[in-house]
């Protein structure tokens, strides 16, 4: 229920962000400029912090529509206009990073075990990817959530996916 910020150039922690009462591990990510920290907390909330003034609390908080979710990951696309949350509820959700509105829900990947499945954008932001409990990596088009492919290759669940940010 806490997150610490560090600058490796100086000794000690710069600050602690607390998320009391959430009962869940926060999913966190920096925007592409490294100035804004997004935290998915408490099942449905996304909080945005300006790192220069993080101790003053979030400058924006919004709720992700739908049932409470266990956030597995949260990330920004390449230009910082969209965020993507991966969940343990069998869905990834894209969100407008400025308004907090849900844009698309990406479904179809297996997750009956309720695993925390991370999701990410491709480097150009055109696709969304998520792991699956069946060992596949699922890819959808960002703009309309249509399935591109479900690629097999792993023997067990794929809970973590990352894209090379330069390719």
mmCIF file of C-alpha atoms in Angstrom:
data_model
loop_
_atom_site.group_PDB
_atom_site.id
_atom_site.type_symbol
_atom_site.label_atom_id
_atom_site.label_comp_id
_atom_site.label_asym_id
_atom_site.label_seq_id
_atom_site.Cartn_x
_atom_site.Cartn_y
_atom_site.Cartn_z
ATOM 1 C CA UNK A 1 0.000 0.000 0.000
ATOM 2 C CA UNK A 2 3.039 2.277 -0.327
ATOM 3 C CA UNK A 3 5.395 3.296 -3.079
ATOM 4 C CA UNK A 4 8.776 4.959 -2.637
ATOM 5 C CA UNK A 5 10.422 7.309 -5.112
ATOM 6 C CA UNK A 6 14.192 7.269 -5.493
ATOM 7 C CA UNK A 7 16.841 9.229 -7.337
ATOM 8 C CA UNK A 8 19.849 6.949 -7.627
ATOM 9 C CA UNK A 9 22.168 9.951 -7.734
ATOM 10 C CA UNK A 10 21.448 10.779 -4.071
ATOM 11 C CA UNK A 11 21.327 8.633 -0.954
ATOM 12 C CA UNK A 12 17.971 7.895 0.586
ATOM 13 C CA UNK A 13 14.384 7.832 -0.504
ATOM 14 C CA UNK A 14 12.903 11.037 -1.971
ATOM 15 C CA UNK A 15 9.377 10.343 -0.820
ATOM 16 C CA UNK A 16 6.721 7.825 0.058
ATOM 17 C CA UNK A 17 3.295 7.697 -1.556
ATOM 18 C CA UNK A 18 0.670 5.974 0.584
ATOM 19 C CA UNK A 19 -2.464 4.292 -0.654
ATOM 20 C CA UNK A 20 -4.283 3.463 2.607
ATOM 21 C CA UNK A 21 -7.183 1.083 2.649
ATOM 22 C CA UNK A 22 -6.694 -0.194 -0.871
ATOM 23 C CA UNK A 23 -5.713 -3.680 0.272
ATOM 24 C CA UNK A 24 -4.029 -4.212 -3.079
ATOM 25 C CA UNK A 25 -0.562 -3.698 -4.488
ATOM 26 C CA UNK A 26 -0.490 -0.519 -6.580
ATOM 27 C CA UNK A 27 0.506 -0.767 -10.237
ATOM 28 C CA UNK A 28 2.719 2.190 -11.155
ATOM 29 C CA UNK A 29 4.348 3.714 -14.227
ATOM 30 C CA UNK A 30 6.029 6.916 -15.372
ATOM 31 C CA UNK A 31 4.831 8.922 -18.351
ATOM 32 C CA UNK A 32 7.270 9.135 -21.316
ATOM 33 C CA UNK A 33 8.761 12.397 -19.998
ATOM 34 C CA UNK A 34 9.326 11.005 -16.498
ATOM 35 C CA UNK A 35 7.357 13.826 -14.875
ATOM 36 C CA UNK A 36 4.059 12.121 -14.087
ATOM 37 C CA UNK A 37 3.606 8.948 -12.084
ATOM 38 C CA UNK A 38 0.401 6.968 -12.605
ATOM 39 C CA UNK A 39 -0.752 4.615 -9.864
ATOM 40 C CA UNK A 40 -3.583 2.123 -10.278
ATOM 41 C CA UNK A 41 -4.936 1.545 -6.763
ATOM 42 C CA UNK A 42 -7.924 0.335 -4.821
ATOM 43 C CA UNK A 43 -9.587 -1.713 -7.532
ATOM 44 C CA UNK A 44 -10.812 1.090 -9.773
ATOM 45 C CA UNK A 45 -8.832 4.250 -9.132
ATOM 46 C CA UNK A 46 -6.012 5.757 -11.134
ATOM 47 C CA UNK A 47 -4.099 8.575 -9.444
ATOM 48 C CA UNK A 48 -1.716 10.885 -11.294
ATOM 49 C CA UNK A 49 1.149 12.535 -9.403
ATOM 50 C CA UNK A 50 3.474 15.331 -10.495
ATOM 51 C CA UNK A 51 6.796 13.986 -9.205
ATOM 52 C CA UNK A 52 8.003 17.452 -8.273
ATOM 53 C CA UNK A 53 5.052 17.838 -5.881
ATOM 54 C CA UNK A 54 4.108 14.212 -5.140
ATOM 55 C CA UNK A 55 3.933 14.831 -1.381
ATOM 56 C CA UNK A 56 0.966 17.165 -1.997
ATOM 57 C CA UNK A 57 -1.061 14.242 -3.365
ATOM 58 C CA UNK A 58 -2.372 13.447 -6.812
ATOM 59 C CA UNK A 59 -3.255 16.241 -9.204
ATOM 60 C CA UNK A 60 -5.883 13.999 -10.809
ATOM 61 C CA UNK A 61 -7.845 10.951 -9.711
ATOM 62 C CA UNK A 62 -10.354 9.056 -11.780
ATOM 63 C CA UNK A 63 -12.184 5.757 -11.630
ATOM 64 C CA UNK A 64 -11.968 3.087 -14.281
ATOM 65 C CA UNK A 65 -15.568 2.117 -15.128
ATOM 66 C CA UNK A 66 -16.838 -1.385 -14.429
ATOM 67 C CA UNK A 67 -16.296 -3.894 -11.667
ATOM 68 C CA UNK A 68 -13.380 -3.485 -9.233
ATOM 69 C CA UNK A 69 -10.158 -4.703 -10.796
ATOM 70 C CA UNK A 70 -6.886 -5.995 -9.466
ATOM 71 C CA UNK A 71 -4.404 -3.932 -11.464
ATOM 72 C CA UNK A 72 -1.458 -6.008 -12.691
ATOM 73 C CA UNK A 73 0.158 -3.165 -14.640
ATOM 74 C CA UNK A 74 -0.338 0.369 -15.825
ATOM 75 C CA UNK A 75 1.602 2.079 -18.607
ATOM 76 C CA UNK A 76 1.508 5.078 -20.920
ATOM 77 C CA UNK A 77 1.725 4.938 -24.695
ATOM 78 C CA UNK A 78 4.637 6.637 -26.485
ATOM 79 C CA UNK A 79 3.136 10.146 -26.463
ATOM 80 C CA UNK A 80 1.561 9.985 -23.006
ATOM 81 C CA UNK A 81 -2.004 10.465 -24.259
ATOM 82 C CA UNK A 82 -3.210 6.969 -23.423
ATOM 83 C CA UNK A 83 -2.791 4.653 -20.469
ATOM 84 C CA UNK A 84 -3.311 0.918 -20.411
ATOM 85 C CA UNK A 85 -4.128 -1.189 -17.380
ATOM 86 C CA UNK A 86 -3.629 -4.928 -17.259
ATOM 87 C CA UNK A 87 -5.820 -6.751 -14.757
ATOM 88 C CA UNK A 88 -6.461 -10.072 -13.080
ATOM 89 C CA UNK A 89 -10.051 -10.025 -14.345
ATOM 90 C CA UNK A 90 -9.387 -11.160 -17.921
ATOM 91 C CA UNK A 91 -9.327 -7.708 -19.496
ATOM 92 C CA UNK A 92 -6.940 -4.918 -20.360
ATOM 93 C CA UNK A 93 -8.394 -1.408 -20.547
ATOM 94 C CA UNK A 94 -7.151 1.666 -22.415
ATOM 95 C CA UNK A 95 -7.857 5.028 -20.810
ATOM 96 C CA UNK A 96 -7.564 8.631 -21.984
ATOM 97 C CA UNK A 97 -4.658 9.893 -19.839
ATOM 98 C CA UNK A 98 -6.124 13.404 -19.558
ATOM 99 C CA UNK A 99 -9.833 12.744 -19.035
ATOM 100 C CA UNK A 100 -9.748 9.304 -17.427
ATOM 101 C CA UNK A 101 -12.392 7.941 -19.759
ATOM 102 C CA UNK A 102 -12.308 4.314 -20.830
ATOM 103 C CA UNK A 103 -11.593 3.990 -24.545
ATOM 104 C CA UNK A 104 -11.366 0.267 -25.271
ATOM 105 C CA UNK A 105 -11.537 -3.026 -23.408
ATOM 106 C CA UNK A 106 -9.345 -5.841 -24.705
ATOM 107 C CA UNK A 107 -10.751 -9.318 -23.985
ATOM 108 C CA UNK A 108 -10.472 -12.886 -25.150
ATOM 109 C CA UNK A 109 -7.312 -14.038 -23.412
ATOM 110 C CA UNK A 110 -7.684 -16.862 -20.904
ATOM 111 C CA UNK A 111 -7.568 -15.969 -17.218
ATOM 112 C CA UNK A 112 -9.893 -18.230 -15.233
ATOM 113 C CA UNK A 113 -7.217 -18.502 -12.522
ATOM 114 C CA UNK A 114 -7.364 -14.734 -11.903
ATOM 115 C CA UNK A 115 -3.651 -14.201 -12.530
ATOM 116 C CA UNK A 116 -2.306 -10.643 -12.631
ATOM 117 C CA UNK A 117 -1.745 -10.339 -16.390
ATOM 118 C CA UNK A 118 0.328 -7.364 -17.486
ATOM 119 C CA UNK A 119 -0.460 -5.497 -20.677
ATOM 120 C CA UNK A 120 1.572 -3.049 -22.763
ATOM 121 C CA UNK A 121 1.470 -0.928 -25.895
ATOM 122 C CA UNK A 122 3.657 -1.631 -28.917
ATOM 123 C CA UNK A 123 6.384 0.962 -29.488
ATOM 124 C CA UNK A 124 4.263 2.859 -32.032
ATOM 125 C CA UNK A 125 1.108 2.540 -29.906
ATOM 126 C CA UNK A 126 -0.821 0.794 -32.676
ATOM 127 C CA UNK A 127 -1.229 -2.472 -30.770
ATOM 128 C CA UNK A 128 -1.897 -3.684 -27.247
ATOM 129 C CA UNK A 129 -0.429 -6.909 -25.910
ATOM 130 C CA UNK A 130 -1.292 -9.057 -22.929
ATOM 131 C CA UNK A 131 -0.238 -12.393 -21.548
ATOM 132 C CA UNK A 132 -2.635 -15.252 -20.977
ATOM 133 C CA UNK A 133 -2.858 -18.258 -18.681
ATOM 134 C CA UNK A 134 -2.807 -20.568 -21.729
ATOM 135 C CA UNK A 135 0.759 -19.558 -22.675
ATOM 136 C CA UNK A 136 -0.222 -17.224 -25.518
ATOM 137 C CA UNK A 137 0.518 -13.556 -26.061
ATOM 138 C CA UNK A 138 -2.547 -11.764 -27.343
ATOM 139 C CA UNK A 139 -2.369 -8.691 -29.617
ATOM 140 C CA UNK A 140 -5.177 -6.271 -30.452
ATOM 141 C CA UNK A 141 -5.432 -3.049 -32.446
ATOM 142 C CA UNK A 142 -5.413 -0.133 -30.026
ATOM 143 C CA UNK A 143 -8.030 1.965 -31.837
ATOM 144 C CA UNK A 144 -10.828 -0.638 -32.009
ATOM 145 C CA UNK A 145 -9.755 -3.607 -29.807
ATOM 146 C CA UNK A 146 -9.958 -6.012 -32.753
ATOM 147 C CA UNK A 147 -7.796 -9.106 -32.379
ATOM 148 C CA UNK A 148 -4.585 -9.201 -34.415
ATOM 149 C CA UNK A 149 -3.195 -12.523 -33.190
ATOM 150 C CA UNK A 150 -2.913 -14.905 -30.268
ATOM 151 C CA UNK A 151 0.653 -16.166 -30.492
ATOM 152 C CA UNK A 152 1.545 -19.489 -28.872
ATOM 153 C CA UNK A 153 5.018 -20.184 -27.603
ATOM 154 C CA UNK A 154 5.031 -20.634 -23.844
ATOM 155 C CA UNK A 155 4.252 -23.774 -21.864
ATOM 156 C CA UNK A 156 2.765 -21.980 -18.885
ATOM 157 C CA UNK A 157 0.970 -18.736 -18.129
ATOM 158 C CA UNK A 158 2.428 -15.492 -19.493
ATOM 159 C CA UNK A 159 1.967 -12.891 -16.766
ATOM 160 C CA UNK A 160 4.472 -10.252 -17.908
ATOM 161 C CA UNK A 161 4.859 -8.644 -21.344
ATOM 162 C CA UNK A 162 7.032 -5.710 -22.404
ATOM 163 C CA UNK A 163 7.790 -4.165 -25.789
ATOM 164 C CA UNK A 164 11.106 -2.767 -26.908
ATOM 165 C CA UNK A 165 10.411 0.994 -26.864
ATOM 166 C CA UNK A 166 12.557 1.616 -29.954
ATOM 167 C CA UNK A 167 11.126 -0.981 -32.344
#
